[in-house]
Amino acid sequence: MTIHQNLIAGEWTGSAAAENINPSDTNEVVGLYASATLSDVADAIAAAKAAFPAWSRSGILERHTILKKASEEILARKDELGALLAREEGKTLPEATGETIRAAQIFEFFAGEALRLAGEVLPSVRPNIGVEITREPLGVIGIITPWNFPIAIPAWKIAPALCYGNTVVFKPADLVPGCSWAIVDILNRAGLPKGVLNLVMGKGSVVGQAMLDSPAISGITFTGSTGTGKRVALASVEHNRKFQLEMGGKNPMVVLDDADLNVAVEAAANSAFFSTGQRCTASSRLIVTEGIHDRFVAALTEKLKGLNVDNAMKSGTHIGPVVDAKQLKTDTDYIEIGKSEGAKLAFGGEIVSRDTPGFYLQPTLFTEATNQMRISREEIFGPVASVIRVKDYDEALAVANDTPFGLSSGIATTSLKHATHFKRNAEAGMVMVNLPTAGVDFHVPFGGRKGSSFGSREQGKYAAEFFTTVKTAYTLA
């Protein structure tokens, strides 16, 4: 089997490789992917630093053309790349193909942004002096991405980094290197100069730590666990480095008495269980007022009975496998914790067998939960959700906000008054009304508050706030 190598200074390199295993069929090796050494990481950082002066001053049409070519190839290969994503991460094939299309859209958006780079010209308060305010690239950007969105999250970090003239050292999650390798290969062939984009695959304890330890990296953008995010922050402060963190969530979905029951159930099921619940925007706290509580639980349970858990590549699969054995154990451990805390297991919670060996878990619904239980406080990152019964809207809002996280928050209601109040008072970076809490557009800002995020927003034109630095220049006329 061919080894997919690291890309360093424009050259493919590396022989020591790790297997990429299909969580829907653990007998299948998706591919062999190189593992970078400390020396590889040092070489990648040096290559990015050497390439920065020329790339940071490159023409906007050159950047536009490369990003546009990448977008076009990703879109043309959406079926192939979607299948690769489904095989290595476990998303259903339609979800995986949709994520691939989104990656193409992100590259297309930032291809356009490369042609829209702008500044300001202002008069000074002093006579005969002009003021120019411009944005300049930051430098070498370290990019560390998670396993749950193997192509979209790398796209929304790499595309703006390149668009604004930065060079990149990129470390994907070691569980899912396939899609990351593919987009780096696409960008390399699209015409990026040597050293502008460097790929170093492997363990976070080796590759990620070496990136954190390097004073040559000017900024790190990280998506992953809260614990690792804190390490990124501490290491970045040590080097006076700019950093951006997207971490966990324990997102609420409020369902009020006046909600359309079908809308509420569809939004809750999508939020909590699709993509196997492995989304930082997933709703694992379903906060339901008492007037609709029993009907909602009954309807959601019926919905869950009709969801098919199976191989991600199979037609008709609604929920694929959990990503690996470690995550499966985490999920089942939390299910046992929920039982021990006194929550009622209303549906699911069982590991299931299918035609192929994989990490299959039924969608799991707890009722009679409280907001103080561990299953209501801690991110599980699997297809496990808890229903919390509340008296009215005021209590629902208070419970929704009673969390150390603040990424996404949703409400199902037909009341304009409550929807408007919730949008203003939900303590989250993103608010959804009668929609799943998961699912965001590629051209608008993404990010949260409290323990979910740190730094400027990702995606859309707001990405410039992280990937550039502002310069103010004065000229005497």
Short mmCIF file of C-alpha atoms in Angstrom, two decimals:
data_model
loop_
_atom_site.label_atom_id
_atom_site.label_comp_id
_atom_site.label_asym_id
_atom_site.label_seq_id
_atom_site.Cartn_x
_atom_site.Cartn_y
_atom_site.Cartn_z
CA MET A 1 0.00 0.00 0.00
CA THR A 2 1.32 3.45 -0.94
CA ILE A 3 2.50 5.66 1.91
CA HIS A 4 0.99 9.13 1.83
CA GLN A 5 3.90 11.34 2.83
CA ASN A 6 4.30 14.66 4.58
CA LEU A 7 4.83 17.77 2.46
CA ILE A 8 7.82 19.83 3.59
CA ALA A 9 9.36 22.65 1.54
CA GLY A 10 7.47 21.45 -1.52
CA GLU A 11 8.78 17.87 -1.30
CA TRP A 12 6.92 14.74 -0.27
CA THR A 13 8.88 12.98 2.45
CA GLY A 14 8.59 10.33 5.18
CA SER A 15 8.63 6.55 5.40
CA ALA A 16 7.42 5.64 8.88
CA ALA A 17 3.66 5.30 8.53
CA ALA A 18 0.52 4.66 10.54
CA GLU A 19 -2.66 2.92 9.41
CA ASN A 20 -5.86 4.89 8.87
CA ILE A 21 -8.65 2.52 10.00
CA ASN A 22 -12.28 2.61 8.86
CA PRO A 23 -14.55 2.83 11.98
CA SER A 24 -17.41 1.28 9.96
CA ASP A 25 -15.25 -1.73 9.10
CA THR A 26 -12.19 -2.12 11.27
CA ASN A 27 -10.85 -4.77 8.89
CA GLU A 28 -10.30 -2.06 6.26
CA VAL A 29 -7.16 0.06 6.19
CA VAL A 30 -8.15 3.28 4.40
CA GLY A 31 -4.50 4.16 3.78
CA LEU A 32 -1.01 4.50 5.19
CA TYR A 33 0.02 7.99 6.29
CA ALA A 34 3.47 9.17 7.31
CA SER A 35 4.27 10.16 10.89
CA ALA A 36 6.43 13.26 11.19
CA THR A 37 9.49 13.40 13.46
CA LEU A 38 10.70 16.35 15.51
CA SER A 39 13.21 17.02 12.76
CA ASP A 40 10.43 17.03 10.16
CA VAL A 41 8.49 19.62 12.13
CA ALA A 42 11.57 21.81 12.49
CA ASP A 43 12.19 21.56 8.75
CA ALA A 44 8.55 22.43 7.99
CA ILE A 45 8.64 25.50 10.22
CA ALA A 46 11.94 26.63 8.67
CA ALA A 47 10.49 26.16 5.18
CA ALA A 48 7.41 28.20 6.04
CA LYS A 49 9.53 30.96 7.53
CA ALA A 50 11.76 31.07 4.44
CA ALA A 51 8.76 31.19 2.10
CA PHE A 52 6.95 33.95 4.02
CA PRO A 53 8.67 37.10 2.61
CA ALA A 54 7.85 36.26 -1.01
CA TRP A 55 4.37 34.84 -0.38
CA SER A 56 3.34 37.73 1.89
CA ARG A 57 4.07 40.10 -0.99
CA SER A 58 2.58 37.91 -3.71
CA GLY A 59 -0.05 39.33 -6.02
CA ILE A 60 -3.69 39.01 -5.13
CA LEU A 61 -4.46 37.40 -8.50
CA GLU A 62 -1.93 34.63 -7.82
CA ARG A 63 -3.56 33.83 -4.48
CA HIS A 64 -7.04 34.04 -6.02
CA THR A 65 -6.11 31.66 -8.84
CA ILE A 66 -4.61 29.01 -6.56
CA LEU A 67 -7.52 29.04 -4.11
CA LYS A 68 -10.03 28.98 -6.97
CA LYS A 69 -8.29 25.98 -8.57
CA ALA A 70 -8.40 24.15 -5.25
CA SER A 71 -12.10 24.88 -4.88
CA GLU A 72 -12.85 23.62 -8.37
CA GLU A 73 -10.93 20.36 -7.90
CA ILE A 74 -12.50 19.62 -4.51
CA LEU A 75 -15.95 20.17 -5.99
CA ALA A 76 -15.19 18.04 -9.06
CA ARG A 77 -14.00 15.22 -6.76
CA LYS A 78 -16.77 15.59 -4.17
CA ASP A 79 -17.97 12.01 -4.51
CA GLU A 80 -14.46 10.55 -4.20
CA LEU A 81 -13.47 12.81 -1.30
CA GLY A 82 -16.84 12.36 0.38
CA ALA A 83 -16.36 8.59 0.29
CA LEU A 84 -12.86 8.98 1.74
CA LEU A 85 -14.25 11.13 4.56
CA ALA A 86 -17.04 8.65 5.32
CA ARG A 87 -14.55 5.78 5.41
CA GLU A 88 -12.00 7.43 7.69
CA GLU A 89 -14.29 9.35 10.09
CA GLY A 90 -17.62 7.50 10.03
CA LYS A 91 -20.00 10.23 8.88
CA THR A 92 -22.74 8.94 6.61
CA LEU A 93 -21.93 9.32 2.93
CA PRO A 94 -24.46 12.15 2.36
CA GLU A 95 -23.08 14.06 5.37
CA ALA A 96 -19.51 13.47 4.20
CA THR A 97 -20.25 14.63 0.67
CA GLY A 98 -21.99 17.71 2.04
CA GLU A 99 -18.94 18.54 4.15
CA THR A 100 -16.72 18.17 1.08
CA ILE A 101 -18.90 20.58 -0.89
CA ARG A 102 -18.66 23.01 2.00
CA ALA A 103 -14.85 22.84 1.86
CA ALA A 104 -14.99 23.74 -1.84
CA GLN A 105 -17.27 26.67 -1.03
CA ILE A 106 -14.85 27.90 1.64
CA PHE A 107 -11.94 27.92 -0.79
CA GLU A 108 -14.09 29.70 -3.37
CA PHE A 109 -15.11 32.34 -0.82
CA PHE A 110 -11.52 33.09 0.17
CA ALA A 111 -10.45 33.12 -3.46
CA GLY A 112 -12.85 36.04 -3.75
CA GLU A 113 -11.60 37.60 -0.53
CA ALA A 114 -8.09 37.68 -1.99
CA LEU A 115 -9.40 40.15 -4.58
CA ARG A 116 -11.22 42.20 -1.94
CA LEU A 117 -8.27 43.01 0.34
CA ALA A 118 -8.84 46.55 1.50
CA GLY A 119 -7.69 49.21 3.94
CA GLU A 120 -8.65 52.71 4.96
CA VAL A 121 -7.36 56.17 4.13
CA LEU A 122 -8.21 58.74 6.79
CA PRO A 123 -7.32 62.36 7.49
CA SER A 124 -5.15 63.01 10.52
CA VAL A 125 -6.23 65.40 13.24
CA ARG A 126 -2.99 67.20 12.37
CA PRO A 127 -2.79 69.35 9.21
CA ASN A 128 -1.14 68.05 6.02
CA ILE A 129 -0.83 64.48 7.26
CA GLY A 130 -2.46 61.43 5.71
CA VAL A 131 -3.20 58.18 7.49
CA GLU A 132 -3.36 54.73 5.88
CA ILE A 133 -4.63 51.67 7.77
CA THR A 134 -3.78 48.33 6.19
CA ARG A 135 -3.85 44.65 7.12
CA GLU A 136 -0.71 42.60 6.69
CA PRO A 137 -0.16 38.84 7.06
CA LEU A 138 0.82 37.58 10.48
CA GLY A 139 3.66 35.23 9.50
CA VAL A 140 3.99 31.47 9.92
CA ILE A 141 0.65 30.03 11.02
CA GLY A 142 0.42 26.72 12.87
CA ILE A 143 -2.86 24.92 12.15
CA ILE A 144 -4.04 22.05 14.35
CA THR A 145 -7.36 20.45 13.42
CA PRO A 146 -9.67 17.82 15.02
CA TRP A 147 -10.99 14.53 13.70
CA ASN A 148 -14.71 15.30 13.54
CA PHE A 149 -14.66 17.55 10.44
CA PRO A 150 -11.69 16.19 8.47
CA ILE A 151 -12.05 18.45 5.43
CA ALA A 152 -14.21 21.45 6.42
CA ILE A 153 -12.16 22.62 9.42
CA PRO A 154 -8.81 22.34 7.62
CA ALA A 155 -10.40 24.29 4.75
CA TRP A 156 -11.68 27.11 6.92
CA LYS A 157 -8.26 27.54 8.51
CA ILE A 158 -5.94 26.97 5.53
CA ALA A 159 -7.93 29.04 3.01
CA PRO A 160 -7.90 32.34 4.95
CA ALA A 161 -4.30 31.80 6.10
CA LEU A 162 -3.18 31.61 2.46
CA CYS A 163 -5.61 34.26 1.25
CA TYR A 164 -4.12 36.88 3.56
CA GLY A 165 -0.50 36.02 2.70
CA ASN A 166 0.58 33.75 5.54
CA THR A 167 2.57 30.55 5.26
CA VAL A 168 1.36 27.40 6.99
CA VAL A 169 2.51 24.41 9.02
CA PHE A 170 -0.51 22.11 9.19
CA LYS A 171 -1.06 19.19 11.57
CA PRO A 172 -4.33 17.26 11.07
CA ALA A 173 -5.77 14.88 13.65
CA ASP A 174 -3.88 11.60 13.48
CA LEU A 175 -7.17 9.64 13.36
CA VAL A 176 -8.22 11.20 10.04
CA PRO A 177 -5.25 12.24 7.88
CA GLY A 178 -6.76 11.22 4.54
CA CYS A 179 -8.86 14.26 3.64
CA SER A 180 -6.18 16.62 4.93
CA TRP A 181 -3.55 14.95 2.77
CA ALA A 182 -5.87 15.25 -0.22
CA ILE A 183 -6.47 19.00 0.12
CA VAL A 184 -2.77 19.68 0.69
CA ASP A 185 -2.00 17.68 -2.46
CA ILE A 186 -4.65 19.67 -4.35
CA LEU A 187 -3.24 23.02 -3.20
CA ASN A 188 0.32 21.93 -3.96
CA ARG A 189 -0.62 21.03 -7.51
CA ALA A 190 -2.66 24.24 -7.86
CA GLY A 191 0.62 26.17 -7.85
CA LEU A 192 1.58 27.09 -4.31
CA PRO A 193 5.28 28.00 -4.09
CA LYS A 194 7.49 25.61 -2.14
CA GLY A 195 7.28 26.03 1.61
CA VAL A 196 4.06 28.06 1.66
CA LEU A 197 2.01 25.08 2.85
CA ASN A 198 3.64 22.29 4.84
CA LEU A 199 1.90 19.13 6.05
CA VAL A 200 3.20 17.29 9.14
CA MET A 201 1.03 14.35 10.14
CA GLY A 202 1.38 12.36 13.33
CA LYS A 203 0.73 12.33 17.06
CA GLY A 204 -0.13 15.54 18.86
CA SER A 205 2.35 14.68 21.61
CA VAL A 206 5.16 14.84 19.03
CA VAL A 207 4.10 17.05 16.13
CA GLY A 208 1.70 19.36 17.95
CA GLN A 209 4.04 19.87 20.89
CA ALA A 210 6.94 20.71 18.58
CA MET A 211 4.78 23.37 16.94
CA LEU A 212 3.84 24.81 20.33
CA ASP A 213 7.49 24.93 21.37
CA SER A 214 8.65 26.85 18.31
CA PRO A 215 9.14 30.63 18.64
CA ALA A 216 9.14 30.88 14.83
CA ILE A 217 5.40 30.29 14.62
CA SER A 218 3.59 33.65 14.75
CA GLY A 219 0.09 32.33 15.30
CA ILE A 220 -1.65 29.06 16.11
CA THR A 221 -5.26 28.30 15.29
CA PHE A 222 -6.54 25.24 17.11
CA THR A 223 -9.79 23.28 17.22
CA GLY A 224 -10.05 20.42 19.68
CA SER A 225 -10.45 19.56 23.33
CA THR A 226 -10.58 22.08 26.15
CA GLY A 227 -7.57 20.50 27.86
CA THR A 228 -5.36 20.71 24.80
CA GLY A 229 -6.63 24.21 24.12
CA LYS A 230 -5.31 25.33 27.49
CA ARG A 231 -1.91 23.90 26.60
CA VAL A 232 -1.96 25.81 23.32
CA ALA A 233 -2.78 29.00 25.20
CA LEU A 234 -0.04 28.59 27.81
CA ALA A 235 2.61 27.78 25.21
CA SER A 236 1.52 30.73 23.07
CA VAL A 237 1.71 33.18 25.94
CA GLU A 238 5.26 31.97 26.56
CA HIS A 239 6.22 33.02 23.02
CA ASN A 240 4.01 36.12 22.87
CA ARG A 241 2.20 34.40 20.01
CA LYS A 242 -1.27 35.10 18.71
CA PHE A 243 -3.62 32.15 19.24
CA GLN A 244 -7.17 31.18 18.40
CA LEU A 245 -9.04 28.38 20.18
CA GLU A 246 -12.25 26.55 19.32
CA MET A 247 -12.98 23.95 21.98
CA GLY A 248 -15.91 22.22 23.60
CA GLY A 249 -19.62 22.79 23.92
CA LYS A 250 -22.55 21.60 26.01
CA ASN A 251 -25.16 23.21 23.85
CA PRO A 252 -28.78 23.64 24.91
CA MET A 253 -31.88 23.19 22.76
CA VAL A 254 -34.87 24.81 24.47
CA VAL A 255 -38.36 23.53 23.57
CA LEU A 256 -41.25 25.71 24.72
CA ASP A 257 -44.90 24.73 25.15
CA ASP A 258 -45.88 26.72 22.06
CA ALA A 259 -43.34 24.99 19.78
CA ASP A 260 -44.35 23.17 16.63
CA LEU A 261 -43.76 19.60 17.85
CA ASN A 262 -42.53 18.28 14.51
CA VAL A 263 -40.09 21.17 14.10
CA ALA A 264 -38.82 20.71 17.66
CA VAL A 265 -38.29 16.96 17.28
CA GLU A 266 -36.52 17.29 13.92
CA ALA A 267 -34.23 20.02 15.25
CA ALA A 268 -33.45 18.10 18.43
CA ALA A 269 -32.77 14.79 16.66
CA ASN A 270 -30.49 16.46 14.12
CA SER A 271 -28.69 18.50 16.78
CA ALA A 272 -28.10 15.65 19.21
CA PHE A 273 -27.62 12.54 17.10
CA PHE A 274 -26.68 13.21 13.48
CA SER A 275 -22.96 12.95 12.67
CA THR A 276 -23.08 10.47 15.59
CA GLY A 277 -23.31 13.45 17.96
CA GLN A 278 -19.63 14.15 17.23
CA ARG A 279 -20.00 17.89 16.65
CA CYS A 280 -18.94 20.67 19.00
CA THR A 281 -22.24 22.34 18.11
CA ALA A 282 -24.36 19.29 18.97
CA SER A 283 -27.18 19.72 21.49
CA SER A 284 -26.79 17.24 24.31
CA ARG A 285 -29.06 19.23 26.68
CA LEU A 286 -32.70 19.28 25.61
CA ILE A 287 -34.42 21.74 27.94
CA VAL A 288 -38.19 21.25 27.69
CA THR A 289 -41.02 23.09 29.42
CA GLU A 290 -43.47 20.89 31.30
CA GLY A 291 -46.54 21.53 29.12
CA ILE A 292 -44.96 19.87 26.07
CA HIS A 293 -42.45 17.64 27.85
CA ASP A 294 -44.24 14.28 27.67
CA ARG A 295 -45.39 14.73 24.06
CA PHE A 296 -41.90 15.81 23.03
CA VAL A 297 -40.21 12.83 24.71
CA ALA A 298 -42.69 10.41 23.15
CA ALA A 299 -42.27 11.91 19.68
CA LEU A 300 -38.48 12.07 19.90
CA THR A 301 -38.34 8.46 21.09
CA GLU A 302 -40.41 7.39 18.08
CA LYS A 303 -38.05 9.36 15.85
CA LEU A 304 -35.03 7.60 17.33
CA LYS A 305 -36.63 4.19 16.79
CA GLY A 306 -36.65 4.92 13.07
CA LEU A 307 -33.01 5.96 12.81
CA ASN A 308 -30.75 3.35 11.27
CA VAL A 309 -27.27 2.90 12.79
CA ASP A 310 -24.99 1.20 10.28
CA ASN A 311 -21.98 1.40 7.99
CA ALA A 312 -21.42 5.01 6.90
CA MET A 313 -21.17 3.93 3.26
CA LYS A 314 -24.51 2.12 3.20
CA SER A 315 -27.54 3.72 1.61
CA GLY A 316 -30.21 4.38 4.22
CA THR A 317 -27.81 4.80 7.15
CA HIS A 318 -28.82 7.74 9.35
CA ILE A 319 -26.08 7.43 11.98
CA GLY A 320 -22.64 5.99 11.35
CA PRO A 321 -20.20 4.57 13.87
CA VAL A 322 -18.36 6.36 16.64
CA VAL A 323 -14.90 7.35 15.41
CA ASP A 324 -12.83 4.81 17.37
CA ALA A 325 -12.75 2.45 20.35
CA LYS A 326 -11.56 5.16 22.76
CA GLN A 327 -14.48 7.44 21.93
CA LEU A 328 -16.91 4.52 22.15
CA LYS A 329 -15.68 3.75 25.66
CA THR A 330 -16.07 7.41 26.63
CA ASP A 331 -19.66 7.34 25.39
CA THR A 332 -20.58 4.14 27.20
CA ASP A 333 -18.87 5.32 30.38
CA TYR A 334 -21.04 8.44 30.35
CA ILE A 335 -24.15 6.32 29.77
CA GLU A 336 -23.31 4.42 32.96
CA ILE A 337 -22.63 7.70 34.76
CA GLY A 338 -26.08 8.98 33.70
CA LYS A 339 -27.74 5.88 35.10
CA SER A 340 -25.82 6.14 38.36
CA GLU A 341 -26.79 9.81 38.71
CA GLY A 342 -30.47 8.92 38.57
CA ALA A 343 -31.37 9.92 35.03
CA LYS A 344 -33.83 7.58 33.28
CA LEU A 345 -32.57 5.79 30.19
CA ALA A 346 -35.52 6.35 27.87
CA PHE A 347 -33.99 4.94 24.70
CA GLY A 348 -30.85 3.29 23.34
CA GLY A 349 -27.53 3.12 25.08
CA GLU A 350 -26.50 -0.25 23.64
CA ILE A 351 -23.51 -1.18 21.52
CA VAL A 352 -24.84 -2.91 18.41
CA SER A 353 -23.37 -5.33 15.85
CA ARG A 354 -23.63 -4.94 12.10
CA ASP A 355 -22.43 -6.83 9.00
CA THR A 356 -18.99 -5.25 9.33
CA PRO A 357 -17.05 -4.86 12.60
CA GLY A 358 -17.24 -1.26 13.78
CA PHE A 359 -17.90 1.09 16.66
CA TYR A 360 -21.70 1.15 16.53
CA LEU A 361 -23.74 2.72 19.32
CA GLN A 362 -27.49 3.30 19.50
CA PRO A 363 -28.58 6.93 19.89
CA THR A 364 -29.11 7.37 23.62
CA LEU A 365 -31.77 9.51 25.29
CA PHE A 366 -31.99 10.22 29.01
CA THR A 367 -35.00 11.81 30.68
CA GLU A 368 -35.53 13.15 34.21
CA ALA A 369 -32.05 14.66 34.10
CA THR A 370 -31.00 17.74 36.01
CA ASN A 371 -28.60 20.43 34.91
CA GLN A 372 -26.24 19.52 37.76
CA MET A 373 -25.57 15.97 36.58
CA ARG A 374 -22.24 15.23 34.92
CA ILE A 375 -24.06 14.15 31.76
CA SER A 376 -25.48 17.71 31.67
CA ARG A 377 -22.23 19.52 32.53
CA GLU A 378 -19.50 17.67 30.62
CA GLU A 379 -19.10 17.29 26.87
CA ILE A 380 -19.61 13.65 25.87
CA PHE A 381 -19.06 14.04 22.11
CA GLY A 382 -21.25 11.13 21.15
CA PRO A 383 -24.90 10.31 20.35
CA VAL A 384 -26.06 10.87 23.93
CA ALA A 385 -28.57 13.55 25.00
CA SER A 386 -30.49 14.38 28.15
CA VAL A 387 -33.93 15.92 28.57
CA ILE A 388 -34.19 18.45 31.40
CA ARG A 389 -37.74 19.37 32.45
CA VAL A 390 -38.34 23.04 33.36
CA LYS A 391 -41.34 25.12 34.40
CA ASP A 392 -41.36 27.98 31.89
CA TYR A 393 -39.32 30.12 29.51
CA ASP A 394 -37.51 32.01 32.28
CA GLU A 395 -36.29 28.81 33.89
CA ALA A 396 -35.39 27.38 30.47
CA LEU A 397 -33.20 30.39 29.67
CA ALA A 398 -31.50 30.23 33.07
CA VAL A 399 -30.74 26.52 32.66
CA ALA A 400 -29.55 27.02 29.08
CA ASN A 401 -27.04 29.64 30.24
CA ASP A 402 -25.93 27.64 33.29
CA THR A 403 -22.92 26.01 31.64
CA PRO A 404 -19.19 26.69 31.42
CA PHE A 405 -19.52 26.60 27.63
CA GLY A 406 -21.10 29.00 25.18
CA LEU A 407 -20.79 27.86 21.57
CA SER A 408 -24.29 27.30 20.18
CA SER A 409 -27.79 27.60 21.64
CA GLY A 410 -31.18 26.82 20.15
CA ILE A 411 -34.86 27.36 20.81
CA ALA A 412 -38.02 25.85 19.34
CA THR A 413 -40.95 28.24 19.69
CA THR A 414 -43.67 29.97 17.68
CA SER A 415 -43.50 33.04 19.95
CA LEU A 416 -41.79 36.04 18.37
CA LYS A 417 -41.42 37.52 21.84
CA HIS A 418 -39.55 34.52 23.23
CA ALA A 419 -37.48 34.00 20.09
CA THR A 420 -36.37 37.64 20.12
CA HIS A 421 -35.57 37.59 23.82
CA PHE A 422 -33.64 34.32 23.50
CA LYS A 423 -31.53 35.59 20.61
CA ARG A 424 -30.51 38.55 22.73
CA ASN A 425 -30.01 36.77 26.05
CA ALA A 426 -28.62 33.33 25.19
CA GLU A 427 -24.99 33.29 26.30
CA ALA A 428 -23.59 31.71 23.16
CA GLY A 429 -21.71 32.77 20.08
CA MET A 430 -24.40 31.34 17.79
CA VAL A 431 -28.17 31.13 18.32
CA MET A 432 -30.64 29.07 16.28
CA VAL A 433 -34.42 29.54 16.25
CA ASN A 434 -36.44 26.50 15.10
CA LEU A 435 -33.25 25.05 13.61
CA PRO A 436 -30.66 22.49 14.75
CA THR A 437 -27.85 23.96 16.83
CA ALA A 438 -25.41 22.26 14.45
CA GLY A 439 -25.11 23.51 10.89
CA VAL A 440 -23.60 26.88 10.01
CA ASP A 441 -22.92 28.76 6.78
CA PHE A 442 -19.41 29.12 5.37
CA HIS A 443 -19.50 32.90 4.82
CA VAL A 444 -20.46 34.07 8.32
CA PRO A 445 -18.50 34.08 11.61
CA PHE A 446 -18.22 30.92 13.69
CA GLY A 447 -17.26 30.82 17.36
CA GLY A 448 -18.45 30.92 20.93
CA ARG A 449 -18.02 32.38 24.38
CA LYS A 450 -16.84 31.28 27.81
CA GLY A 451 -15.01 27.94 27.76
CA SER A 452 -15.89 27.22 24.13
CA SER A 453 -13.69 29.71 22.34
CA PHE A 454 -10.90 32.21 22.69
CA GLY A 455 -9.81 34.83 20.19
CA SER A 456 -11.40 36.23 17.09
CA ARG A 457 -14.07 34.43 15.07
CA GLU A 458 -13.43 31.95 12.29
CA GLN A 459 -14.89 31.97 8.77
CA GLY A 460 -16.21 34.74 6.55
CA LYS A 461 -14.60 38.17 6.45
CA TYR A 462 -14.11 37.98 10.23
CA ALA A 463 -11.24 35.52 9.62
CA ALA A 464 -9.07 38.51 8.74
CA GLU A 465 -9.01 39.51 12.40
CA PHE A 466 -6.86 36.50 13.28
CA PHE A 467 -4.83 35.97 10.13
CA THR A 468 -3.70 39.58 9.74
CA THR A 469 -2.18 42.33 11.82
CA VAL A 470 -3.12 45.98 11.46
CA LYS A 471 -0.60 48.63 10.43
CA THR A 472 -1.18 52.38 10.67
CA ALA A 473 1.07 54.56 8.47
CA TYR A 474 1.38 58.36 8.54
CA THR A 475 2.62 60.52 5.66
CA LEU A 476 3.43 64.22 5.68
CA ALA A 477 2.00 65.77 2.54
#
